[in-house]
Amino acid sequence: MGLNKFEEINSIQIDALREIGSIGTSHAATSLSSLLGSEVRIPLPEVKILEFNKAVEELGGFETISAGIISLLSGQINGMMLALFELEVINLLLDHMMGKTVKDYSELTEIESSAIIEVGNILISTFVNALSNLTGVKITPSVPQIAIDMQGAMITVPMAAYGNQSDYIMLLGGTFLVDNKEIPCKLLLAPDVKSLNYLLYRLGIGE
Amino acid sequence: MEKQTIGIADMKLARTQGTLVTYALGSCIGICLWDPLLKIGALVHIMLPINMEKNRISPFKYADTGIRLTLTKMEQMGAKRSRIVAKIAGGAKMFNVPGNGSLGNIGQRNIASVHQVLRLEGIRLVKEDVGGSAARTLFFDVATGEGTVKIYGNVERKL
């Protein structure tokens, strides 16, 4: 039978997803750490089932400009992963990788954008690999794509894709701490309802 | 002057004066409906083209039920369908995702559905700012029927 809607999920299932998320994001933090040469941690990640408008507000508001890197997941799970980097994070990354910073997103050159996509790609693939190893579910992430725009419009991409039967979306992710400083970098996993059911089933807590 | 914010899958009405605003439309579409005589205006923020939900708890999430319900509410306030005009903005493709899957063309499907529903309801579409790859914030002034579209890094455009 399984869930018909995200909002039907129970607290045991949320805890299990948080645990998976924790392992996925800590792997991603380790990759980021070796890339930056700084200590990167991610406090206990959050699993939230939120109404559309609440989800956008929770993630920092509709009009906040971010670089968003998206990857579509296929295989035994369908979903999307979205990494959101604000300018502060981009500068931290560029400074470590290329020894330069920018004042505005518009100053980003093609090489710098590619570097940002690559960081997003590393975070997303590390997360997906951890998830896949842990559950034995085959997941193939697509080539990531970048957009620099109002983040409200980027967060609605998974909402529109899976919004047909629910006004809620599941977000699994967290905010990174680099050298104990909170950086507004968010990593989100948004599966469709069917894939969420499959994931819960593989974890032995499906219905 | 009063400003009202319209969320995703949401609609608000104003009469005589006031600004209706909806933020960060990506593939979603903001539909401004206006009766110029009575200055009754509405802004709907739809996310998907067609309502196929069983119990239809969110009519404003969809172009078809969203536009129709808004028209009914405007008529209840005295607006005449023959006078109502529409302006729309949104329907962008935020990410250049390869392939032509359902994700890639949600914006285009929304535009097509909004066009069709307006046509079926006999509402004249007077202006639109749709497609492309940029997010839009849409302001709608109920006193003048004028819309403004704000795009990141760009000058504001009149709608």
mmCIF file of C-alpha atoms in Angstrom:
data_model
loop_
_atom_site.group_PDB
_atom_site.id
_atom_site.type_symbol
_atom_site.label_atom_id
_atom_site.label_comp_id
_atom_site.label_asym_id
_atom_site.label_seq_id
_atom_site.Cartn_x
_atom_site.Cartn_y
_atom_site.Cartn_z
ATOM 1 C CA MET A 1 0.000 0.000 0.000
ATOM 2 C CA GLY A 2 2.465 2.642 1.165
ATOM 3 C CA LEU A 3 2.077 6.387 1.379
ATOM 4 C CA ASN A 4 -0.108 8.315 -1.011
ATOM 5 C CA LYS A 5 1.120 11.671 0.161
ATOM 6 C CA PHE A 6 4.260 12.964 1.844
ATOM 7 C CA GLU A 7 2.253 14.232 4.796
ATOM 8 C CA GLU A 8 1.212 10.672 5.722
ATOM 9 C CA ILE A 9 4.741 9.784 6.810
ATOM 10 C CA ASN A 10 5.163 8.708 10.445
ATOM 11 C CA SER A 11 7.804 9.670 12.986
ATOM 12 C CA ILE A 12 9.679 6.341 12.830
ATOM 13 C CA GLN A 13 10.031 6.746 9.082
ATOM 14 C CA ILE A 14 11.178 10.347 9.494
ATOM 15 C CA ASP A 15 13.828 9.220 11.983
ATOM 16 C CA ALA A 16 15.100 6.577 9.567
ATOM 17 C CA LEU A 17 15.282 9.095 6.742
ATOM 18 C CA ARG A 18 17.121 11.518 9.004
ATOM 19 C CA GLU A 19 19.629 8.762 9.735
ATOM 20 C CA ILE A 20 20.187 8.108 6.032
ATOM 21 C CA GLY A 21 20.414 11.824 5.454
ATOM 22 C CA SER A 22 22.938 12.096 8.213
ATOM 23 C CA ILE A 23 25.195 9.513 6.615
ATOM 24 C CA GLY A 24 24.759 11.003 3.144
ATOM 25 C CA THR A 25 25.475 14.542 4.217
ATOM 26 C CA SER A 26 28.429 13.566 6.392
ATOM 27 C CA HIS A 27 29.999 11.869 3.358
ATOM 28 C CA ALA A 28 29.325 15.027 1.362
ATOM 29 C CA ALA A 29 30.884 17.115 4.136
ATOM 30 C CA THR A 30 34.008 14.953 4.026
ATOM 31 C CA SER A 31 34.371 15.527 0.272
ATOM 32 C CA LEU A 32 33.879 19.236 0.732
ATOM 33 C CA SER A 33 36.402 19.216 3.524
ATOM 34 C CA SER A 34 39.130 17.674 1.376
ATOM 35 C CA LEU A 35 38.305 20.097 -1.426
ATOM 36 C CA LEU A 36 38.536 23.161 0.813
ATOM 37 C CA GLY A 37 41.209 21.990 3.200
ATOM 38 C CA SER A 38 39.009 23.193 6.062
ATOM 39 C CA GLU A 39 37.021 21.341 8.645
ATOM 40 C CA VAL A 40 33.512 20.851 7.297
ATOM 41 C CA ARG A 41 30.759 19.439 9.437
ATOM 42 C CA ILE A 42 27.085 19.129 8.991
ATOM 43 C CA PRO A 43 24.966 19.108 12.102
ATOM 44 C CA LEU A 44 22.140 16.600 12.279
ATOM 45 C CA PRO A 45 20.339 17.021 8.994
ATOM 46 C CA GLU A 46 16.685 17.732 8.913
ATOM 47 C CA VAL A 47 13.854 15.882 7.280
ATOM 48 C CA LYS A 48 10.891 18.085 6.742
ATOM 49 C CA ILE A 49 7.561 17.644 5.119
ATOM 50 C CA LEU A 50 6.474 21.162 4.341
ATOM 51 C CA GLU A 51 3.716 22.949 2.523
ATOM 52 C CA PHE A 52 5.103 24.625 -0.630
ATOM 53 C CA ASN A 53 5.199 28.211 0.636
ATOM 54 C CA LYS A 54 6.593 27.173 4.025
ATOM 55 C CA ALA A 55 9.322 25.150 2.297
ATOM 56 C CA VAL A 56 10.502 28.175 0.322
ATOM 57 C CA GLU A 57 10.497 30.391 3.395
ATOM 58 C CA GLU A 58 12.318 27.758 5.419
ATOM 59 C CA LEU A 59 15.044 27.647 2.788
ATOM 60 C CA GLY A 60 15.682 31.374 2.898
ATOM 61 C CA GLY A 61 12.867 33.116 1.058
ATOM 62 C CA PHE A 62 11.497 33.517 -2.432
ATOM 63 C CA GLU A 63 13.654 36.302 -3.835
ATOM 64 C CA THR A 64 17.035 35.374 -2.338
ATOM 65 C CA ILE A 65 19.484 34.970 -5.197
ATOM 66 C CA SER A 66 21.419 31.706 -5.168
ATOM 67 C CA ALA A 67 23.341 29.472 -7.474
ATOM 68 C CA GLY A 68 21.324 26.287 -7.729
ATOM 69 C CA ILE A 69 22.774 23.038 -9.015
ATOM 70 C CA ILE A 70 20.226 20.399 -9.873
ATOM 71 C CA SER A 71 20.564 16.752 -10.743
ATOM 72 C CA LEU A 72 17.756 14.409 -11.682
ATOM 73 C CA LEU A 73 17.829 10.994 -10.077
ATOM 74 C CA SER A 74 16.752 7.943 -11.989
ATOM 75 C CA GLY A 75 17.160 4.182 -11.634
ATOM 76 C CA GLN A 76 15.234 2.569 -8.810
ATOM 77 C CA ILE A 77 14.469 5.991 -7.375
ATOM 78 C CA ASN A 78 13.111 9.048 -9.129
ATOM 79 C CA GLY A 79 13.738 12.398 -7.623
ATOM 80 C CA MET A 80 15.913 15.444 -7.678
ATOM 81 C CA MET A 81 18.806 16.745 -5.726
ATOM 82 C CA LEU A 82 19.344 20.441 -5.457
ATOM 83 C CA ALA A 83 22.375 22.197 -3.991
ATOM 84 C CA LEU A 84 21.906 25.888 -3.203
ATOM 85 C CA PHE A 85 24.937 28.135 -2.790
ATOM 86 C CA GLU A 86 24.722 31.767 -1.815
ATOM 87 C CA LEU A 87 27.458 34.222 -2.815
ATOM 88 C CA GLU A 88 29.299 33.790 0.476
ATOM 89 C CA VAL A 89 29.718 30.075 -0.201
ATOM 90 C CA ILE A 90 30.739 30.642 -3.789
ATOM 91 C CA ASN A 91 33.482 33.013 -2.654
ATOM 92 C CA LEU A 92 34.669 30.567 -0.043
ATOM 93 C CA LEU A 93 34.914 27.874 -2.721
ATOM 94 C CA LEU A 94 36.518 30.113 -5.355
ATOM 95 C CA ASP A 95 38.979 31.467 -2.855
ATOM 96 C CA HIS A 96 40.095 27.943 -1.928
ATOM 97 C CA MET A 97 40.174 26.585 -5.463
ATOM 98 C CA MET A 98 41.294 29.573 -7.531
ATOM 99 C CA GLY A 99 42.476 32.183 -5.072
ATOM 100 C CA LYS A 100 39.903 34.757 -6.069
ATOM 101 C CA THR A 101 36.505 36.085 -5.060
ATOM 102 C CA VAL A 102 33.694 37.940 -6.830
ATOM 103 C CA LYS A 103 31.478 40.818 -5.694
ATOM 104 C CA ASP A 104 28.464 39.679 -7.625
ATOM 105 C CA TYR A 105 27.160 36.584 -9.376
ATOM 106 C CA SER A 106 27.423 38.433 -12.705
ATOM 107 C CA GLU A 107 31.225 38.467 -12.375
ATOM 108 C CA LEU A 108 31.417 34.678 -12.507
ATOM 109 C CA THR A 109 33.266 33.492 -15.583
ATOM 110 C CA GLU A 110 32.472 30.248 -17.353
ATOM 111 C CA ILE A 111 35.401 28.475 -15.675
ATOM 112 C CA GLU A 112 34.262 29.661 -12.264
ATOM 113 C CA SER A 113 30.700 28.545 -12.945
ATOM 114 C CA SER A 114 32.021 25.140 -13.997
ATOM 115 C CA ALA A 115 33.982 24.909 -10.764
ATOM 116 C CA ILE A 116 30.811 25.676 -8.784
ATOM 117 C CA ILE A 117 28.854 23.055 -10.740
ATOM 118 C CA GLU A 118 31.612 20.559 -9.996
ATOM 119 C CA VAL A 119 31.402 21.233 -6.267
ATOM 120 C CA GLY A 120 27.637 20.754 -6.453
ATOM 121 C CA ASN A 121 28.209 17.580 -8.420
ATOM 122 C CA ILE A 122 30.621 16.217 -5.814
ATOM 123 C CA LEU A 123 28.188 16.937 -2.985
ATOM 124 C CA ILE A 124 25.278 15.405 -4.858
ATOM 125 C CA SER A 125 27.109 12.291 -6.041
ATOM 126 C CA THR A 126 28.676 11.633 -2.648
ATOM 127 C CA PHE A 127 25.260 11.889 -1.052
ATOM 128 C CA VAL A 128 23.656 9.662 -3.671
ATOM 129 C CA ASN A 129 26.424 7.044 -3.406
ATOM 130 C CA ALA A 130 26.052 6.879 0.348
ATOM 131 C CA LEU A 131 22.289 6.531 -0.001
ATOM 132 C CA SER A 132 22.685 3.862 -2.632
ATOM 133 C CA ASN A 133 25.236 1.829 -0.642
ATOM 134 C CA LEU A 134 23.172 2.021 2.486
ATOM 135 C CA THR A 135 19.908 0.882 0.982
ATOM 136 C CA GLY A 136 21.093 -1.244 -1.929
ATOM 137 C CA VAL A 137 18.974 0.902 -4.230
ATOM 138 C CA LYS A 138 20.380 1.756 -7.629
ATOM 139 C CA ILE A 139 20.364 5.507 -8.270
ATOM 140 C CA THR A 140 21.812 7.319 -11.266
ATOM 141 C CA PRO A 141 22.224 11.092 -10.992
ATOM 142 C CA SER A 142 22.061 13.099 -14.240
ATOM 143 C CA VAL A 143 24.683 15.597 -15.386
ATOM 144 C CA PRO A 144 24.108 18.597 -13.087
ATOM 145 C CA GLN A 145 22.811 21.917 -14.395
ATOM 146 C CA ILE A 146 23.268 25.338 -12.864
ATOM 147 C CA ALA A 147 20.994 28.369 -12.595
ATOM 148 C CA ILE A 148 21.653 31.658 -10.830
ATOM 149 C CA ASP A 149 18.351 33.201 -9.930
ATOM 150 C CA MET A 150 15.695 33.710 -7.259
ATOM 151 C CA GLN A 151 15.784 30.539 -5.224
ATOM 152 C CA GLY A 152 12.012 30.394 -4.825
ATOM 153 C CA ALA A 153 11.752 29.613 -8.520
ATOM 154 C CA MET A 154 14.402 26.869 -8.269
ATOM 155 C CA ILE A 155 12.828 25.196 -5.245
ATOM 156 C CA THR A 156 9.511 25.027 -7.093
ATOM 157 C CA VAL A 157 11.149 22.791 -9.736
ATOM 158 C CA PRO A 158 10.778 19.596 -7.647
ATOM 159 C CA MET A 159 7.471 20.874 -6.307
ATOM 160 C CA ALA A 160 6.023 21.232 -9.781
ATOM 161 C CA ALA A 161 7.413 17.854 -10.788
ATOM 162 C CA TYR A 162 5.830 16.020 -7.840
ATOM 163 C CA GLY A 163 3.052 18.458 -6.965
ATOM 164 C CA ASN A 164 0.246 16.648 -8.704
ATOM 165 C CA GLN A 165 -1.067 14.730 -5.718
ATOM 166 C CA SER A 166 0.203 16.718 -2.789
ATOM 167 C CA ASP A 167 0.644 20.285 -1.570
ATOM 168 C CA TYR A 168 3.621 19.201 0.458
ATOM 169 C CA ILE A 169 7.189 18.406 -0.409
ATOM 170 C CA MET A 170 9.752 16.350 1.420
ATOM 171 C CA LEU A 171 13.086 18.024 1.956
ATOM 172 C CA LEU A 172 16.018 16.174 3.359
ATOM 173 C CA GLY A 173 19.165 18.128 3.839
ATOM 174 C CA GLY A 174 21.194 20.395 5.988
ATOM 175 C CA THR A 175 23.361 23.451 6.325
ATOM 176 C CA PHE A 176 27.122 23.075 6.363
ATOM 177 C CA LEU A 177 29.526 24.348 9.003
ATOM 178 C CA VAL A 178 32.934 25.300 7.609
ATOM 179 C CA ASP A 179 35.494 25.893 10.345
ATOM 180 C CA ASN A 180 32.519 26.098 12.708
ATOM 181 C CA LYS A 181 31.010 28.917 10.702
ATOM 182 C CA GLU A 182 27.566 28.296 9.329
ATOM 183 C CA ILE A 183 27.530 28.686 5.584
ATOM 184 C CA PRO A 184 24.320 29.048 3.643
ATOM 185 C CA CYS A 185 24.859 25.998 1.486
ATOM 186 C CA LYS A 186 21.945 23.648 1.345
ATOM 187 C CA LEU A 187 21.703 20.191 -0.052
ATOM 188 C CA LEU A 188 18.238 18.850 -0.690
ATOM 189 C CA LEU A 189 16.862 15.507 -1.714
ATOM 190 C CA ALA A 190 13.335 15.587 -3.057
ATOM 191 C CA PRO A 191 12.062 12.155 -4.103
ATOM 192 C CA ASP A 192 8.693 11.476 -5.657
ATOM 193 C CA VAL A 193 6.141 9.715 -3.434
ATOM 194 C CA LYS A 194 6.566 6.346 -5.137
ATOM 195 C CA SER A 195 10.327 6.430 -4.654
ATOM 196 C CA LEU A 196 9.932 7.443 -1.043
ATOM 197 C CA ASN A 197 7.750 4.363 -0.532
ATOM 198 C CA TYR A 198 10.360 2.172 -2.198
ATOM 199 C CA LEU A 199 13.115 3.640 -0.073
ATOM 200 C CA LEU A 200 11.102 3.035 3.112
ATOM 201 C CA TYR A 201 10.365 -0.510 1.957
ATOM 202 C CA ARG A 202 14.067 -1.202 1.388
ATOM 203 C CA LEU A 203 14.793 0.138 4.843
ATOM 204 C CA GLY A 204 12.261 -2.305 6.246
ATOM 205 C CA ILE A 205 9.887 0.368 7.516
ATOM 206 C CA GLY A 206 7.493 0.626 4.611
ATOM 207 C CA GLU A 207 3.851 -0.135 5.068
ATOM 208 C CA MET B 1 -1.675 51.600 -0.408
ATOM 209 C CA GLU B 2 -2.349 48.063 0.600
ATOM 210 C CA LYS B 3 -0.078 45.329 -0.695
ATOM 211 C CA GLN B 4 -1.153 41.701 -0.668
ATOM 212 C CA THR B 5 1.203 38.784 -1.252
ATOM 213 C CA ILE B 6 0.049 35.759 -3.182
ATOM 214 C CA GLY B 7 1.829 32.497 -2.414
ATOM 215 C CA ILE B 8 2.203 29.405 -4.554
ATOM 216 C CA ALA B 9 -1.194 27.876 -5.397
ATOM 217 C CA ASP B 10 -2.893 30.943 -3.998
ATOM 218 C CA MET B 11 -5.173 33.794 -5.170
ATOM 219 C CA LYS B 12 -6.130 37.191 -3.846
ATOM 220 C CA LEU B 13 -8.600 39.847 -4.939
ATOM 221 C CA ALA B 14 -8.653 43.600 -4.506
ATOM 222 C CA ARG B 15 -11.096 46.319 -5.411
ATOM 223 C CA THR B 16 -10.481 49.953 -6.438
ATOM 224 C CA GLN B 17 -6.908 50.069 -5.244
ATOM 225 C CA GLY B 18 -4.049 47.994 -3.889
ATOM 226 C CA THR B 19 -1.092 46.041 -5.206
ATOM 227 C CA LEU B 20 -1.101 42.292 -5.620
ATOM 228 C CA VAL B 21 2.339 40.705 -5.713
ATOM 229 C CA THR B 22 3.663 37.202 -6.224
ATOM 230 C CA TYR B 23 7.355 36.374 -5.898
ATOM 231 C CA ALA B 24 9.773 34.219 -7.857
ATOM 232 C CA LEU B 25 7.618 32.680 -10.554
ATOM 233 C CA GLY B 26 9.698 30.023 -12.273
ATOM 234 C CA SER B 27 7.740 27.524 -14.333
ATOM 235 C CA CYS B 28 4.661 28.731 -12.412
ATOM 236 C CA ILE B 29 2.446 31.409 -13.932
ATOM 237 C CA GLY B 30 0.947 34.517 -12.373
ATOM 238 C CA ILE B 31 -2.375 35.431 -13.947
ATOM 239 C CA CYS B 32 -3.729 38.962 -13.448
ATOM 240 C CA LEU B 33 -7.451 39.281 -14.127
ATOM 241 C CA TRP B 34 -9.008 42.742 -14.192
ATOM 242 C CA ASP B 35 -12.371 44.374 -14.684
ATOM 243 C CA PRO B 36 -11.397 47.910 -15.776
ATOM 244 C CA LEU B 37 -14.819 49.434 -15.094
ATOM 245 C CA LEU B 38 -15.163 48.367 -11.459
ATOM 246 C CA LYS B 39 -11.396 48.078 -10.929
ATOM 247 C CA ILE B 40 -11.727 44.593 -9.524
ATOM 248 C CA GLY B 41 -8.454 42.744 -9.862
ATOM 249 C CA ALA B 42 -7.200 39.295 -8.971
ATOM 250 C CA LEU B 43 -3.850 37.565 -9.090
ATOM 251 C CA VAL B 44 -3.583 33.761 -9.183
ATOM 252 C CA HIS B 45 -0.287 31.856 -8.853
ATOM 253 C CA ILE B 46 -0.654 28.480 -10.551
ATOM 254 C CA MET B 47 1.929 25.713 -10.619
ATOM 255 C CA LEU B 48 0.537 23.033 -12.929
ATOM 256 C CA PRO B 49 -1.580 22.947 -16.093
ATOM 257 C CA ILE B 50 -4.543 20.701 -15.302
ATOM 258 C CA ASN B 51 -6.294 19.658 -12.107
ATOM 259 C CA MET B 52 -6.529 15.887 -11.914
ATOM 260 C CA GLU B 53 -6.801 15.659 -8.140
ATOM 261 C CA LYS B 54 -9.591 13.528 -6.799
ATOM 262 C CA ASN B 55 -10.900 15.847 -4.128
ATOM 263 C CA ARG B 56 -9.603 19.147 -5.526
ATOM 264 C CA ILE B 57 -8.460 20.689 -2.286
ATOM 265 C CA SER B 58 -6.117 23.184 -3.997
ATOM 266 C CA PRO B 59 -7.951 24.696 -6.962
ATOM 267 C CA PHE B 60 -5.464 27.561 -7.306
ATOM 268 C CA LYS B 61 -2.554 25.176 -7.888
ATOM 269 C CA TYR B 62 -3.836 24.505 -11.385
ATOM 270 C CA ALA B 63 -4.433 26.728 -14.419
ATOM 271 C CA ASP B 64 -7.897 25.368 -15.225
ATOM 272 C CA THR B 65 -9.546 25.333 -11.797
ATOM 273 C CA GLY B 66 -7.529 28.370 -10.649
ATOM 274 C CA ILE B 67 -8.680 30.671 -13.438
ATOM 275 C CA ARG B 68 -12.278 29.444 -13.353
ATOM 276 C CA LEU B 69 -12.705 29.823 -9.604
ATOM 277 C CA THR B 70 -11.121 33.298 -9.709
ATOM 278 C CA LEU B 71 -13.524 34.385 -12.453
ATOM 279 C CA THR B 72 -16.462 33.133 -10.383
ATOM 280 C CA LYS B 73 -15.260 35.067 -7.330
ATOM 281 C CA MET B 74 -14.806 38.221 -9.423
ATOM 282 C CA GLU B 75 -18.313 37.824 -10.801
ATOM 283 C CA GLN B 76 -19.650 37.482 -7.263
ATOM 284 C CA MET B 77 -18.148 40.922 -6.602
ATOM 285 C CA GLY B 78 -19.977 42.301 -9.598
ATOM 286 C CA ALA B 79 -17.356 42.003 -12.320
ATOM 287 C CA LYS B 80 -18.599 41.244 -15.828
ATOM 288 C CA ARG B 81 -16.899 38.503 -17.745
ATOM 289 C CA SER B 82 -17.157 40.439 -21.005
ATOM 290 C CA ARG B 83 -15.047 43.214 -19.494
ATOM 291 C CA ILE B 84 -12.418 41.093 -17.774
ATOM 292 C CA VAL B 85 -8.966 41.119 -19.356
ATOM 293 C CA ALA B 86 -5.909 39.037 -18.492
ATOM 294 C CA LYS B 87 -2.163 39.586 -18.278
ATOM 295 C CA ILE B 88 0.168 36.715 -17.531
ATOM 296 C CA ALA B 89 3.823 36.220 -16.573
ATOM 297 C CA GLY B 90 5.978 33.166 -15.865
ATOM 298 C CA GLY B 91 6.355 29.774 -17.506
ATOM 299 C CA ALA B 92 10.152 29.815 -17.523
ATOM 300 C CA LYS B 93 12.473 26.846 -17.693
ATOM 301 C CA MET B 94 14.812 27.311 -14.745
ATOM 302 C CA PHE B 95 17.305 24.574 -15.532
ATOM 303 C CA ASN B 96 18.530 23.474 -18.893
ATOM 304 C CA VAL B 97 17.851 19.834 -18.102
ATOM 305 C CA PRO B 98 18.674 17.536 -21.005
ATOM 306 C CA GLY B 99 15.883 15.618 -22.687
ATOM 307 C CA ASN B 100 12.286 16.680 -23.051
ATOM 308 C CA GLY B 101 10.849 14.998 -19.988
ATOM 309 C CA SER B 102 7.879 16.261 -18.031
ATOM 310 C CA LEU B 103 10.240 18.411 -15.972
ATOM 311 C CA GLY B 104 11.761 20.280 -18.868
ATOM 312 C CA ASN B 105 8.540 21.576 -20.312
ATOM 313 C CA ILE B 106 6.291 22.241 -17.315
ATOM 314 C CA GLY B 107 6.592 25.986 -18.016
ATOM 315 C CA GLN B 108 5.523 25.552 -21.636
ATOM 316 C CA ARG B 109 2.647 23.270 -20.652
ATOM 317 C CA ASN B 110 1.502 25.843 -18.120
ATOM 318 C CA ILE B 111 1.564 28.594 -20.766
ATOM 319 C CA ALA B 112 -0.419 26.444 -23.206
ATOM 320 C CA SER B 113 -2.986 25.532 -20.563
ATOM 321 C CA VAL B 114 -3.447 29.143 -19.383
ATOM 322 C CA HIS B 115 -3.933 30.258 -23.015
ATOM 323 C CA GLN B 116 -6.490 27.543 -23.601
ATOM 324 C CA VAL B 117 -8.471 28.137 -20.421
ATOM 325 C CA LEU B 118 -8.596 31.905 -21.052
ATOM 326 C CA ARG B 119 -9.803 31.252 -24.589
ATOM 327 C CA LEU B 120 -12.473 28.807 -23.427
ATOM 328 C CA GLU B 121 -13.663 31.252 -20.774
ATOM 329 C CA GLY B 122 -13.793 34.089 -23.291
ATOM 330 C CA ILE B 123 -11.206 36.217 -21.497
ATOM 331 C CA ARG B 124 -9.027 38.452 -23.645
ATOM 332 C CA LEU B 125 -5.281 38.101 -23.015
ATOM 333 C CA VAL B 126 -3.944 41.634 -23.444
ATOM 334 C CA LYS B 127 -0.291 41.148 -22.527
ATOM 335 C CA GLU B 128 2.139 38.442 -21.524
ATOM 336 C CA ASP B 129 5.735 38.049 -20.403
ATOM 337 C CA VAL B 130 6.344 34.306 -20.577
ATOM 338 C CA GLY B 131 8.933 31.635 -21.288
ATOM 339 C CA GLY B 132 12.682 32.094 -21.194
ATOM 340 C CA SER B 133 14.842 30.891 -18.342
ATOM 341 C CA ALA B 134 14.567 33.633 -15.720
ATOM 342 C CA ALA B 135 12.445 33.832 -12.575
ATOM 343 C CA ARG B 136 9.933 36.663 -12.373
ATOM 344 C CA THR B 137 8.355 38.620 -9.545
ATOM 345 C CA LEU B 138 5.022 40.066 -10.626
ATOM 346 C CA PHE B 139 3.315 43.194 -9.272
ATOM 347 C CA PHE B 140 -0.229 44.041 -10.280
ATOM 348 C CA ASP B 141 -1.758 47.435 -9.581
ATOM 349 C CA VAL B 142 -5.510 47.037 -9.234
ATOM 350 C CA ALA B 143 -6.221 50.772 -9.682
ATOM 351 C CA THR B 144 -4.583 50.985 -13.106
ATOM 352 C CA GLY B 145 -4.501 47.361 -14.278
ATOM 353 C CA GLU B 146 -0.800 47.743 -14.824
ATOM 354 C CA GLY B 147 1.611 44.923 -14.174
ATOM 355 C CA THR B 148 5.339 45.085 -13.476
ATOM 356 C CA VAL B 149 7.719 42.192 -13.958
ATOM 357 C CA LYS B 150 10.973 42.122 -12.025
ATOM 358 C CA ILE B 151 13.776 39.872 -13.166
ATOM 359 C CA TYR B 152 17.087 39.380 -11.353
ATOM 360 C CA GLY B 153 19.806 41.594 -12.823
ATOM 361 C CA ASN B 154 17.420 43.288 -15.234
ATOM 362 C CA VAL B 155 15.393 46.466 -15.484
ATOM 363 C CA GLU B 156 11.735 46.152 -14.570
ATOM 364 C CA ARG B 157 9.384 45.524 -17.444
ATOM 365 C CA LYS B 158 5.856 46.839 -17.799
ATOM 366 C CA LEU B 159 3.162 44.275 -18.252
#
